[in-house]
JSON list of C-alpha atoms in Angstrom, two decimals:
[
{"chain": "A", "resi": 11, "resn": "MET", "atom": "CA", "xyz": [82.98, 120.54, 98.27]},
{"chain": "A", "resi": 12, "resn": "GLU", "atom": "CA", "xyz": [81.19, 123.51, 99.17]},
{"chain": "A", "resi": 13, "resn": "ASP", "atom": "CA", "xyz": [77.82, 125.56, 97.64]},
{"chain": "A", "resi": 14, "resn": "VAL", "atom": "CA", "xyz": [78.11, 124.30, 93.91]},
{"chain": "A", "resi": 15, "resn": "ASN", "atom": "CA", "xyz": [76.23, 124.68, 91.18]},
{"chain": "A", "resi": 16, "resn": "LYS", "atom": "CA", "xyz": [76.54, 123.33, 88.13]},
{"chain": "A", "resi": 17, "resn": "TYR", "atom": "CA", "xyz": [74.28, 123.91, 84.72]},
{"chain": "A", "resi": 18, "resn": "PHE", "atom": "CA", "xyz": [74.04, 122.53, 81.89]},
{"chain": "A", "resi": 19, "resn": "GLY", "atom": "CA", "xyz": [72.59, 125.12, 79.52]},
{"chain": "A", "resi": 20, "resn": "ASP", "atom": "CA", "xyz": [69.63, 126.22, 81.65]},
{"chain": "A", "resi": 21, "resn": "LEU", "atom": "CA", "xyz": [70.11, 122.70, 83.50]},
{"chain": "A", "resi": 22, "resn": "HIS", "atom": "CA", "xyz": [70.59, 123.37, 86.94]},
{"chain": "A", "resi": 23, "resn": "VAL", "atom": "CA", "xyz": [72.23, 119.68, 87.65]},
{"chain": "A", "resi": 24, "resn": "LEU", "atom": "CA", "xyz": [74.45, 120.41, 90.84]},
{"chain": "A", "resi": 25, "resn": "GLN", "atom": "CA", "xyz": [72.12, 122.69, 93.44]},
{"chain": "A", "resi": 26, "resn": "ASN", "atom": "CA", "xyz": [74.34, 123.98, 96.33]},
{"chain": "A", "resi": 27, "resn": "VAL", "atom": "CA", "xyz": [76.04, 120.45, 96.77]},
{"chain": "A", "resi": 28, "resn": "ASN", "atom": "CA", "xyz": [78.36, 120.29, 100.28]},
{"chain": "A", "resi": 29, "resn": "MET", "atom": "CA", "xyz": [80.24, 117.55, 101.31]},
{"chain": "A", "resi": 30, "resn": "ALA", "atom": "CA", "xyz": [83.29, 116.31, 102.75]},
{"chain": "A", "resi": 31, "resn": "VAL", "atom": "CA", "xyz": [85.17, 113.23, 101.95]},
{"chain": "A", "resi": 32, "resn": "ARG", "atom": "CA", "xyz": [88.00, 112.17, 104.68]},
{"chain": "A", "resi": 33, "resn": "THR", "atom": "CA", "xyz": [90.81, 110.44, 103.68]},
{"chain": "A", "resi": 34, "resn": "GLY", "atom": "CA", "xyz": [90.66, 106.82, 103.75]},
{"chain": "A", "resi": 35, "resn": "GLU", "atom": "CA", "xyz": [86.50, 106.81, 103.99]},
{"chain": "A", "resi": 36, "resn": "VAL", "atom": "CA", "xyz": [84.40, 105.02, 101.29]},
{"chain": "A", "resi": 37, "resn": "VAL", "atom": "CA", "xyz": [81.51, 107.24, 100.21]},
{"chain": "A", "resi": 38, "resn": "VAL", "atom": "CA", "xyz": [78.29, 106.06, 97.89]},
{"chain": "A", "resi": 39, "resn": "VAL", "atom": "CA", "xyz": [77.02, 108.30, 95.94]},
{"chain": "A", "resi": 40, "resn": "ILE", "atom": "CA", "xyz": [73.07, 106.53, 95.20]},
{"chain": "A", "resi": 41, "resn": "GLY", "atom": "CA", "xyz": [70.08, 108.40, 93.14]},
{"chain": "A", "resi": 42, "resn": "ALA", "atom": "CA", "xyz": [68.06, 107.92, 89.46]},
{"chain": "A", "resi": 43, "resn": "SER", "atom": "CA", "xyz": [69.42, 108.08, 86.19]},
{"chain": "A", "resi": 44, "resn": "GLY", "atom": "CA", "xyz": [69.66, 111.72, 85.84]},
{"chain": "A", "resi": 45, "resn": "SER", "atom": "CA", "xyz": [69.97, 112.83, 89.30]},
{"chain": "A", "resi": 46, "resn": "GLY", "atom": "CA", "xyz": [73.73, 114.70, 89.23]},
{"chain": "A", "resi": 47, "resn": "LYS", "atom": "CA", "xyz": [76.09, 111.82, 90.78]},
{"chain": "A", "resi": 48, "resn": "SER", "atom": "CA", "xyz": [78.05, 111.69, 87.91]},
{"chain": "A", "resi": 49, "resn": "THR", "atom": "CA", "xyz": [78.53, 115.40, 87.42]},
{"chain": "A", "resi": 50, "resn": "LEU", "atom": "CA", "xyz": [79.52, 115.44, 90.65]},
{"chain": "A", "resi": 51, "resn": "ILE", "atom": "CA", "xyz": [82.17, 112.94, 90.59]},
{"chain": "A", "resi": 52, "resn": "ARG", "atom": "CA", "xyz": [83.46, 114.55, 87.19]},
{"chain": "A", "resi": 53, "resn": "CYS", "atom": "CA", "xyz": [83.32, 117.96, 88.67]},
{"chain": "A", "resi": 54, "resn": "LEU", "atom": "CA", "xyz": [85.55, 116.86, 91.41]},
{"chain": "A", "resi": 55, "resn": "ASN", "atom": "CA", "xyz": [88.56, 116.16, 88.93]},
{"chain": "A", "resi": 56, "resn": "GLY", "atom": "CA", "xyz": [87.93, 118.85, 86.76]},
{"chain": "A", "resi": 57, "resn": "LEU", "atom": "CA", "xyz": [86.80, 116.82, 83.97]},
{"chain": "A", "resi": 58, "resn": "GLU", "atom": "CA", "xyz": [83.12, 119.36, 84.45]},
{"chain": "A", "resi": 59, "resn": "PRO", "atom": "CA", "xyz": [83.59, 122.94, 85.19]},
{"chain": "A", "resi": 60, "resn": "PHE", "atom": "CA", "xyz": [81.18, 124.15, 87.83]},
{"chain": "A", "resi": 61, "resn": "GLN", "atom": "CA", "xyz": [79.89, 127.82, 87.78]},
{"chain": "A", "resi": 62, "resn": "ARG", "atom": "CA", "xyz": [79.28, 129.11, 91.57]},
{"chain": "A", "resi": 63, "resn": "GLY", "atom": "CA", "xyz": [80.61, 127.43, 94.70]},
{"chain": "A", "resi": 64, "resn": "ARG", "atom": "CA", "xyz": [84.12, 125.83, 95.57]},
{"chain": "A", "resi": 65, "resn": "ILE", "atom": "CA", "xyz": [86.15, 122.41, 95.09]},
{"chain": "A", "resi": 66, "resn": "GLU", "atom": "CA", "xyz": [88.78, 121.59, 97.04]},
{"chain": "A", "resi": 67, "resn": "VAL", "atom": "CA", "xyz": [91.02, 118.10, 96.91]},
{"chain": "A", "resi": 68, "resn": "ASP", "atom": "CA", "xyz": [93.57, 117.92, 98.57]},
{"chain": "A", "resi": 69, "resn": "GLY", "atom": "CA", "xyz": [94.90, 121.37, 99.96]},
{"chain": "A", "resi": 70, "resn": "ASN", "atom": "CA", "xyz": [93.83, 121.81, 95.85]},
{"chain": "A", "resi": 71, "resn": "GLU", "atom": "CA", "xyz": [91.11, 124.37, 95.00]},
{"chain": "A", "resi": 72, "resn": "LEU", "atom": "CA", "xyz": [89.34, 124.88, 92.14]},
{"chain": "A", "resi": 73, "resn": "LYS", "atom": "CA", "xyz": [87.54, 127.63, 90.87]},
{"chain": "A", "resi": 74, "resn": "PRO", "atom": "CA", "xyz": [84.61, 127.56, 89.01]},
{"chain": "A", "resi": 75, "resn": "ASN", "atom": "CA", "xyz": [84.60, 127.12, 85.18]},
{"chain": "A", "resi": 76, "resn": "GLU", "atom": "CA", "xyz": [88.74, 126.53, 85.77]},
{"chain": "A", "resi": 77, "resn": "ARG", "atom": "CA", "xyz": [89.02, 124.38, 82.84]},
{"chain": "A", "resi": 78, "resn": "ASN", "atom": "CA", "xyz": [93.07, 123.96, 83.12]},
{"chain": "A", "resi": 79, "resn": "GLY", "atom": "CA", "xyz": [95.51, 125.68, 85.92]},
{"chain": "A", "resi": 80, "resn": "GLN", "atom": "CA", "xyz": [98.31, 124.24, 87.85]},
{"chain": "A", "resi": 81, "resn": "ALA", "atom": "CA", "xyz": [95.81, 123.49, 91.13]},
{"chain": "A", "resi": 82, "resn": "LEU", "atom": "CA", "xyz": [93.51, 121.00, 88.16]},
{"chain": "A", "resi": 83, "resn": "THR", "atom": "CA", "xyz": [96.76, 119.55, 86.69]},
{"chain": "A", "resi": 84, "resn": "ARG", "atom": "CA", "xyz": [97.51, 118.20, 90.59]},
{"chain": "A", "resi": 85, "resn": "ILE", "atom": "CA", "xyz": [94.13, 116.78, 91.25]},
{"chain": "A", "resi": 86, "resn": "ARG", "atom": "CA", "xyz": [94.57, 115.15, 87.88]},
{"chain": "A", "resi": 87, "resn": "ARG", "atom": "CA", "xyz": [97.85, 113.26, 89.11]},
{"chain": "A", "resi": 88, "resn": "GLN", "atom": "CA", "xyz": [96.40, 112.48, 92.51]},
{"chain": "A", "resi": 89, "resn": "VAL", "atom": "CA", "xyz": [93.05, 111.64, 91.50]},
{"chain": "A", "resi": 90, "resn": "GLY", "atom": "CA", "xyz": [92.43, 108.19, 89.62]},
{"chain": "A", "resi": 91, "resn": "MET", "atom": "CA", "xyz": [88.69, 107.92, 87.68]},
{"chain": "A", "resi": 92, "resn": "VAL", "atom": "CA", "xyz": [87.20, 105.07, 86.80]},
{"chain": "A", "resi": 93, "resn": "PHE", "atom": "CA", "xyz": [84.37, 105.22, 84.24]},
{"chain": "A", "resi": 94, "resn": "GLN", "atom": "CA", "xyz": [81.38, 103.22, 83.00]},
{"chain": "A", "resi": 95, "resn": "GLN", "atom": "CA", "xyz": [83.27, 102.53, 79.16]},
{"chain": "A", "resi": 96, "resn": "PHE", "atom": "CA", "xyz": [86.37, 100.87, 80.49]},
{"chain": "A", "resi": 97, "resn": "ASN", "atom": "CA", "xyz": [88.22, 103.79, 78.20]},
{"chain": "A", "resi": 98, "resn": "LEU", "atom": "CA", "xyz": [91.19, 101.92, 77.31]},
{"chain": "A", "resi": 99, "resn": "PHE", "atom": "CA", "xyz": [93.56, 102.56, 74.50]},
{"chain": "A", "resi": 100, "resn": "PRO", "atom": "CA", "xyz": [92.63, 99.77, 72.62]},
{"chain": "A", "resi": 101, "resn": "HIS", "atom": "CA", "xyz": [95.55, 99.92, 70.21]},
{"chain": "A", "resi": 102, "resn": "ARG", "atom": "CA", "xyz": [97.74, 99.47, 73.87]},
{"chain": "A", "resi": 103, "resn": "THR", "atom": "CA", "xyz": [98.63, 95.99, 75.02]},
{"chain": "A", "resi": 104, "resn": "VAL", "atom": "CA", "xyz": [97.11, 95.45, 79.13]},
{"chain": "A", "resi": 105, "resn": "ILE", "atom": "CA", "xyz": [100.86, 96.39, 80.55]},
{"chain": "A", "resi": 106, "resn": "GLU", "atom": "CA", "xyz": [101.30, 99.62, 77.87]},
{"chain": "A", "resi": 107, "resn": "ASN", "atom": "CA", "xyz": [97.49, 100.90, 79.20]},
{"chain": "A", "resi": 108, "resn": "LEU", "atom": "CA", "xyz": [99.26, 100.77, 83.24]},
{"chain": "A", "resi": 109, "resn": "THR", "atom": "CA", "xyz": [102.27, 102.11, 81.57]},
{"chain": "A", "resi": 110, "resn": "LEU", "atom": "CA", "xyz": [102.04, 104.94, 79.61]},
{"chain": "A", "resi": 111, "resn": "ALA", "atom": "CA", "xyz": [100.86, 107.88, 82.49]},
{"chain": "A", "resi": 112, "resn": "PRO", "atom": "CA", "xyz": [103.55, 107.09, 85.24]},
{"chain": "A", "resi": 113, "resn": "THR", "atom": "CA", "xyz": [106.66, 107.27, 82.21]},
{"chain": "A", "resi": 114, "resn": "LYS", "atom": "CA", "xyz": [104.97, 110.23, 81.02]},
{"chain": "A", "resi": 115, "resn": "VAL", "atom": "CA", "xyz": [103.78, 111.71, 83.42]},
{"chain": "A", "resi": 116, "resn": "LYS", "atom": "CA", "xyz": [105.15, 110.85, 86.51]},
{"chain": "A", "resi": 117, "resn": "GLY", "atom": "CA", "xyz": [108.44, 110.78, 84.83]},
{"chain": "A", "resi": 118, "resn": "LEU", "atom": "CA", "xyz": [109.15, 106.40, 86.10]},
{"chain": "A", "resi": 119, "resn": "SER", "atom": "CA", "xyz": [111.87, 104.49, 83.79]},
{"chain": "A", "resi": 120, "resn": "GLU", "atom": "CA", "xyz": [109.91, 101.96, 81.92]},
{"chain": "A", "resi": 121, "resn": "ALA", "atom": "CA", "xyz": [111.58, 99.28, 83.54]},
{"chain": "A", "resi": 122, "resn": "GLU", "atom": "CA", "xyz": [109.92, 100.74, 86.95]},
{"chain": "A", "resi": 123, "resn": "ALA", "atom": "CA", "xyz": [107.08, 101.24, 85.34]},
{"chain": "A", "resi": 124, "resn": "ASP", "atom": "CA", "xyz": [106.68, 97.89, 83.93]},
{"chain": "A", "resi": 125, "resn": "ARG", "atom": "CA", "xyz": [107.39, 95.91, 87.11]},
{"chain": "A", "resi": 126, "resn": "LYS", "atom": "CA", "xyz": [105.19, 98.02, 89.49]},
{"chain": "A", "resi": 127, "resn": "GLY", "atom": "CA", "xyz": [102.48, 97.59, 86.38]},
{"chain": "A", "resi": 128, "resn": "ARG", "atom": "CA", "xyz": [102.40, 94.02, 86.28]},
{"chain": "A", "resi": 129, "resn": "GLN", "atom": "CA", "xyz": [102.41, 94.02, 90.17]},
{"chain": "A", "resi": 130, "resn": "LEU", "atom": "CA", "xyz": [99.01, 95.86, 90.32]},
{"chain": "A", "resi": 131, "resn": "LEU", "atom": "CA", "xyz": [97.39, 93.50, 87.32]},
{"chain": "A", "resi": 132, "resn": "GLU", "atom": "CA", "xyz": [98.49, 90.81, 90.21]},
{"chain": "A", "resi": 133, "resn": "ARG", "atom": "CA", "xyz": [97.02, 92.68, 92.57]},
{"chain": "A", "resi": 134, "resn": "VAL", "atom": "CA", "xyz": [93.34, 93.05, 90.47]},
{"chain": "A", "resi": 135, "resn": "GLU", "atom": "CA", "xyz": [94.10, 89.18, 89.28]},
{"chain": "A", "resi": 136, "resn": "ILE", "atom": "CA", "xyz": [95.16, 89.04, 85.90]},
{"chain": "A", "resi": 137, "resn": "ALA", "atom": "CA", "xyz": [98.60, 89.46, 85.75]},
{"chain": "A", "resi": 138, "resn": "ASP", "atom": "CA", "xyz": [98.10, 86.63, 82.91]},
{"chain": "A", "resi": 139, "resn": "GLN", "atom": "CA", "xyz": [96.32, 89.38, 80.21]},
{"chain": "A", "resi": 140, "resn": "ALA", "atom": "CA", "xyz": [99.13, 91.44, 80.45]},
{"chain": "A", "resi": 141, "resn": "GLU", "atom": "CA", "xyz": [100.53, 91.20, 76.57]},
{"chain": "A", "resi": 142, "resn": "LYS", "atom": "CA", "xyz": [97.09, 90.89, 75.34]},
{"chain": "A", "resi": 143, "resn": "TYR", "atom": "CA", "xyz": [94.74, 93.88, 74.19]},
{"chain": "A", "resi": 144, "resn": "PRO", "atom": "CA", "xyz": [91.98, 95.27, 75.60]},
{"chain": "A", "resi": 145, "resn": "THR", "atom": "CA", "xyz": [89.52, 93.47, 73.20]},
{"chain": "A", "resi": 146, "resn": "GLN", "atom": "CA", "xyz": [90.33, 90.33, 74.03]},
{"chain": "A", "resi": 147, "resn": "LEU", "atom": "CA", "xyz": [89.63, 90.79, 77.40]},
{"chain": "A", "resi": 148, "resn": "SER", "atom": "CA", "xyz": [86.08, 90.30, 78.65]},
{"chain": "A", "resi": 149, "resn": "GLY", "atom": "CA", "xyz": [84.09, 93.28, 80.45]},
{"chain": "A", "resi": 150, "resn": "GLY", "atom": "CA", "xyz": [85.12, 92.05, 83.87]},
{"chain": "A", "resi": 151, "resn": "GLN", "atom": "CA", "xyz": [88.27, 92.31, 82.58]},
{"chain": "A", "resi": 152, "resn": "GLN", "atom": "CA", "xyz": [88.59, 95.77, 80.83]},
{"chain": "A", "resi": 153, "resn": "GLN", "atom": "CA", "xyz": [87.15, 97.36, 83.88]},
{"chain": "A", "resi": 154, "resn": "ARG", "atom": "CA", "xyz": [89.76, 95.30, 86.48]},
{"chain": "A", "resi": 155, "resn": "VAL", "atom": "CA", "xyz": [92.34, 97.45, 83.91]},
{"chain": "A", "resi": 156, "resn": "ALA", "atom": "CA", "xyz": [91.23, 100.74, 84.27]},
{"chain": "A", "resi": 157, "resn": "ILE", "atom": "CA", "xyz": [91.35, 100.36, 88.34]},
{"chain": "A", "resi": 158, "resn": "ALA", "atom": "CA", "xyz": [94.78, 98.72, 88.15]},
{"chain": "A", "resi": 159, "resn": "ARG", "atom": "CA", "xyz": [95.78, 101.60, 85.30]},
{"chain": "A", "resi": 160, "resn": "ALA", "atom": "CA", "xyz": [94.51, 104.76, 87.93]},
{"chain": "A", "resi": 161, "resn": "LEU", "atom": "CA", "xyz": [96.13, 103.05, 90.81]},
{"chain": "A", "resi": 162, "resn": "ALA", "atom": "CA", "xyz": [99.94, 103.09, 88.91]},
{"chain": "A", "resi": 163, "resn": "MET", "atom": "CA", "xyz": [99.64, 106.99, 89.37]},
{"chain": "A", "resi": 164, "resn": "ASP", "atom": "CA", "xyz": [99.61, 106.81, 93.26]},
{"chain": "A", "resi": 165, "resn": "PRO", "atom": "CA", "xyz": [95.66, 108.13, 93.51]},
{"chain": "A", "resi": 166, "resn": "ARG", "atom": "CA", "xyz": [95.00, 110.00, 96.67]},
{"chain": "A", "resi": 167, "resn": "LEU", "atom": "CA", "xyz": [91.25, 109.24, 95.88]},
{"chain": "A", "resi": 168, "resn": "MET", "atom": "CA", "xyz": [89.94, 107.20, 93.18]},
{"chain": "A", "resi": 169, "resn": "LEU", "atom": "CA", "xyz": [86.70, 107.81, 92.10]},
{"chain": "A", "resi": 170, "resn": "PHE", "atom": "CA", "xyz": [83.85, 105.25, 90.40]},
{"chain": "A", "resi": 171, "resn": "ASP", "atom": "CA", "xyz": [81.22, 106.15, 87.38]},
{"chain": "A", "resi": 172, "resn": "GLU", "atom": "CA", "xyz": [79.20, 103.74, 88.03]},
{"chain": "A", "resi": 173, "resn": "PRO", "atom": "CA", "xyz": [82.16, 101.78, 87.36]},
{"chain": "A", "resi": 174, "resn": "THR", "atom": "CA", "xyz": [79.75, 98.28, 87.10]},
{"chain": "A", "resi": 175, "resn": "SER", "atom": "CA", "xyz": [76.77, 99.04, 85.30]},
{"chain": "A", "resi": 176, "resn": "ALA", "atom": "CA", "xyz": [78.08, 98.19, 81.36]},
{"chain": "A", "resi": 177, "resn": "LEU", "atom": "CA", "xyz": [79.14, 94.30, 82.41]},
{"chain": "A", "resi": 178, "resn": "ASP", "atom": "CA", "xyz": [77.17, 91.39, 82.37]},
{"chain": "A", "resi": 179, "resn": "PRO", "atom": "CA", "xyz": [76.15, 90.49, 85.79]},
{"chain": "A", "resi": 180, "resn": "GLU", "atom": "CA", "xyz": [78.14, 87.31, 86.08]},
{"chain": "A", "resi": 181, "resn": "MET", "atom": "CA", "xyz": [81.59, 90.23, 85.67]},
{"chain": "A", "resi": 182, "resn": "ILE", "atom": "CA", "xyz": [79.85, 92.36, 88.93]},
{"chain": "A", "resi": 183, "resn": "GLY", "atom": "CA", "xyz": [81.51, 90.79, 91.59]},
{"chain": "A", "resi": 184, "resn": "GLU", "atom": "CA", "xyz": [84.58, 90.14, 89.74]},
{"chain": "A", "resi": 185, "resn": "VAL", "atom": "CA", "xyz": [84.71, 94.04, 90.01]},
{"chain": "A", "resi": 186, "resn": "LEU", "atom": "CA", "xyz": [83.05, 95.00, 93.33]},
{"chain": "A", "resi": 187, "resn": "ASP", "atom": "CA", "xyz": [85.66, 92.73, 94.86]},
{"chain": "A", "resi": 188, "resn": "VAL", "atom": "CA", "xyz": [88.68, 94.82, 93.57]},
{"chain": "A", "resi": 189, "resn": "MET", "atom": "CA", "xyz": [86.70, 97.66, 95.02]},
{"chain": "A", "resi": 190, "resn": "ARG", "atom": "CA", "xyz": [86.53, 96.24, 98.17]},
{"chain": "A", "resi": 191, "resn": "GLU", "atom": "CA", "xyz": [89.82, 95.15, 98.73]},
{"chain": "A", "resi": 192, "resn": "LEU", "atom": "CA", "xyz": [90.75, 98.40, 98.13]},
{"chain": "A", "resi": 193, "resn": "ALA", "atom": "CA", "xyz": [88.10, 99.75, 100.71]},
{"chain": "A", "resi": 194, "resn": "LYS", "atom": "CA", "xyz": [89.45, 97.73, 103.05]},
{"chain": "A", "resi": 195, "resn": "GLU", "atom": "CA", "xyz": [93.12, 98.75, 102.85]},
{"chain": "A", "resi": 196, "resn": "GLY", "atom": "CA", "xyz": [92.13, 102.39, 102.78]},
{"chain": "A", "resi": 197, "resn": "MET", "atom": "CA", "xyz": [91.91, 103.93, 99.96]},
{"chain": "A", "resi": 198, "resn": "THR", "atom": "CA", "xyz": [89.55, 106.88, 100.19]},
{"chain": "A", "resi": 199, "resn": "MET", "atom": "CA", "xyz": [86.66, 106.19, 97.23]},
{"chain": "A", "resi": 200, "resn": "ILE", "atom": "CA", "xyz": [83.69, 108.10, 96.23]},
{"chain": "A", "resi": 201, "resn": "VAL", "atom": "CA", "xyz": [81.76, 105.86, 94.29]},
{"chain": "A", "resi": 202, "resn": "VAL", "atom": "CA", "xyz": [78.83, 106.02, 92.20]},
{"chain": "A", "resi": 203, "resn": "THR", "atom": "CA", "xyz": [76.31, 102.71, 92.12]},
{"chain": "A", "resi": 204, "resn": "HIS", "atom": "CA", "xyz": [73.54, 100.91, 91.54]},
{"chain": "A", "resi": 205, "resn": "GLU", "atom": "CA", "xyz": [74.64, 97.77, 93.68]},
{"chain": "A", "resi": 206, "resn": "MET", "atom": "CA", "xyz": [73.27, 98.17, 96.69]},
{"chain": "A", "resi": 207, "resn": "GLY", "atom": "CA", "xyz": [74.68, 95.63, 98.72]},
{"chain": "A", "resi": 208, "resn": "PHE", "atom": "CA", "xyz": [77.72, 96.86, 98.09]},
{"chain": "A", "resi": 209, "resn": "ALA", "atom": "CA", "xyz": [76.95, 100.24, 99.15]},
{"chain": "A", "resi": 210, "resn": "ARG", "atom": "CA", "xyz": [75.65, 98.55, 102.30]},
{"chain": "A", "resi": 211, "resn": "GLU", "atom": "CA", "xyz": [78.34, 96.33, 103.09]},
{"chain": "A", "resi": 212, "resn": "VAL", "atom": "CA", "xyz": [81.40, 98.67, 102.37]},
{"chain": "A", "resi": 213, "resn": "ALA", "atom": "CA", "xyz": [80.22, 102.13, 102.83]},
{"chain": "A", "resi": 214, "resn": "ASP", "atom": "CA", "xyz": [81.04, 104.17, 105.53]},
{"chain": "A", "resi": 215, "resn": "ARG", "atom": "CA", "xyz": [78.66, 106.84, 104.23]},
{"chain": "A", "resi": 216, "resn": "VAL", "atom": "CA", "xyz": [75.73, 106.85, 101.63]},
{"chain": "A", "resi": 217, "resn": "ILE", "atom": "CA", "xyz": [74.90, 109.82, 100.31]},
{"chain": "A", "resi": 218, "resn": "TYR", "atom": "CA", "xyz": [71.15, 110.33, 98.29]},
{"chain": "A", "resi": 219, "resn": "ILE", "atom": "CA", "xyz": [71.06, 112.54, 95.34]},
{"chain": "A", "resi": 220, "resn": "ASP", "atom": "CA", "xyz": [67.57, 114.02, 93.39]},
{"chain": "A", "resi": 221, "resn": "HIS", "atom": "CA", "xyz": [67.43, 116.23, 91.24]},
{"chain": "A", "resi": 222, "resn": "GLY", "atom": "CA", "xyz": [70.46, 117.84, 91.41]},
{"chain": "A", "resi": 223, "resn": "ARG", "atom": "CA", "xyz": [70.48, 118.39, 95.59]},
{"chain": "A", "resi": 224, "resn": "ILE", "atom": "CA", "xyz": [71.72, 115.92, 98.48]},
{"chain": "A", "resi": 225, "resn": "VAL", "atom": "CA", "xyz": [68.56, 114.77, 99.87]},
{"chain": "A", "resi": 226, "resn": "GLU", "atom": "CA", "xyz": [70.00, 112.67, 103.17]},
{"chain": "A", "resi": 227, "resn": "GLU", "atom": "CA", "xyz": [73.65, 111.03, 103.92]},
{"chain": "A", "resi": 228, "resn": "GLY", "atom": "CA", "xyz": [74.73, 108.72, 107.14]},
{"chain": "A", "resi": 229, "resn": "PRO", "atom": "CA", "xyz": [75.60, 105.46, 107.67]},
{"chain": "A", "resi": 230, "resn": "PRO", "atom": "CA", "xyz": [74.35, 102.54, 105.12]},
{"chain": "A", "resi": 231, "resn": "GLU", "atom": "CA", "xyz": [72.50, 100.67, 107.52]},
{"chain": "A", "resi": 232, "resn": "ARG", "atom": "CA", "xyz": [70.40, 103.84, 108.55]},
{"chain": "A", "resi": 233, "resn": "ILE", "atom": "CA", "xyz": [69.61, 105.07, 105.24]},
{"chain": "A", "resi": 234, "resn": "PHE", "atom": "CA", "xyz": [68.75, 101.41, 103.35]},
{"chain": "A", "resi": 235, "resn": "ASP", "atom": "CA", "xyz": [66.33, 100.86, 106.81]},
{"chain": "A", "resi": 236, "resn": "GLN", "atom": "CA", "xyz": [65.33, 104.07, 108.46]},
{"chain": "A", "resi": 237, "resn": "PRO", "atom": "CA", "xyz": [65.80, 106.22, 105.93]},
{"chain": "A", "resi": 238, "resn": "GLU", "atom": "CA", "xyz": [64.07, 109.77, 107.24]},
{"chain": "A", "resi": 239, "resn": "HIS", "atom": "CA", "xyz": [63.10, 111.59, 103.34]},
{"chain": "A", "resi": 240, "resn": "ASP", "atom": "CA", "xyz": [60.07, 110.31, 101.48]},
{"chain": "A", "resi": 241, "resn": "ARG", "atom": "CA", "xyz": [62.23, 110.84, 98.58]},
{"chain": "A", "resi": 242, "resn": "THR", "atom": "CA", "xyz": [64.92, 108.64, 99.60]},
{"chain": "A", "resi": 243, "resn": "LYS", "atom": "CA", "xyz": [62.38, 105.58, 101.02]},
{"chain": "A", "resi": 244, "resn": "ASP", "atom": "CA", "xyz": [59.85, 105.83, 97.77]},
{"chain": "A", "resi": 245, "resn": "PHE", "atom": "CA", "xyz": [63.96, 105.50, 95.56]},
{"chain": "A", "resi": 246, "resn": "LEU", "atom": "CA", "xyz": [64.85, 102.70, 98.05]},
{"chain": "A", "resi": 247, "resn": "SER", "atom": "CA", "xyz": [61.79, 100.69, 97.72]},
{"chain": "A", "resi": 248, "resn": "ARG", "atom": "CA", "xyz": [61.39, 101.41, 94.30]},
{"chain": "A", "resi": 249, "resn": "ILE", "atom": "CA", "xyz": [65.47, 99.88, 93.67]},
{"chain": "A", "resi": 250, "resn": "LEU", "atom": "CA", "xyz": [65.44, 97.03, 95.93]},
{"chain": "A", "resi": 251, "resn": "HIS", "atom": "CA", "xyz": [62.06, 95.63, 95.40]},
{"chain": "A", "resi": 252, "resn": "HIS", "atom": "CA", "xyz": [62.36, 95.18, 91.71]}
]
């Protein structure tokens, strides 16, 4: 992202954002609610258009105010996204949720998509839930299906938008475990989260955003133990001590 600016009407939600993520890097974005974290990652796969600057993903450049186009189509195929609300198709079974895009978008055969889908369900440890519908699953299981569904497209980059904030506390761990495994396997990940323990343990780099600006970034141990900016210190003292 180079000098990216995004407005909602008069509200300047992203202000001159510059950031680069290397292949295999895990970047965790932290900041208060309304600071622009979710908007930042939604701009990366074209869910939100931006007004100024440039975004390039894996050699594909997104233009300001672009809502469709070849670059956007290619980016969406290469970028997996996991939302706060699981966004599964409620009228389709778990395995159907996983096979839909690979058959429709990637042209995989039903059999191949099914085989791969079941492998992914195994990987997120819910192989036994394949024939159920999303509403029959717990929140933690639904979010693991959502991760598997994103992985079914063989993404080069995974975006996570507060993937655990809608979950009951006892389910957060099972979702973070899947994300930890992905990070270990070398998946490139950008994660917006309030889970500071996860950020400290898994992130290669932590970015703190406030009012649409990147205030500070660095390795987790430096950001958490020796933040340089007062705003970062204030934010961390509020979030780590309650």
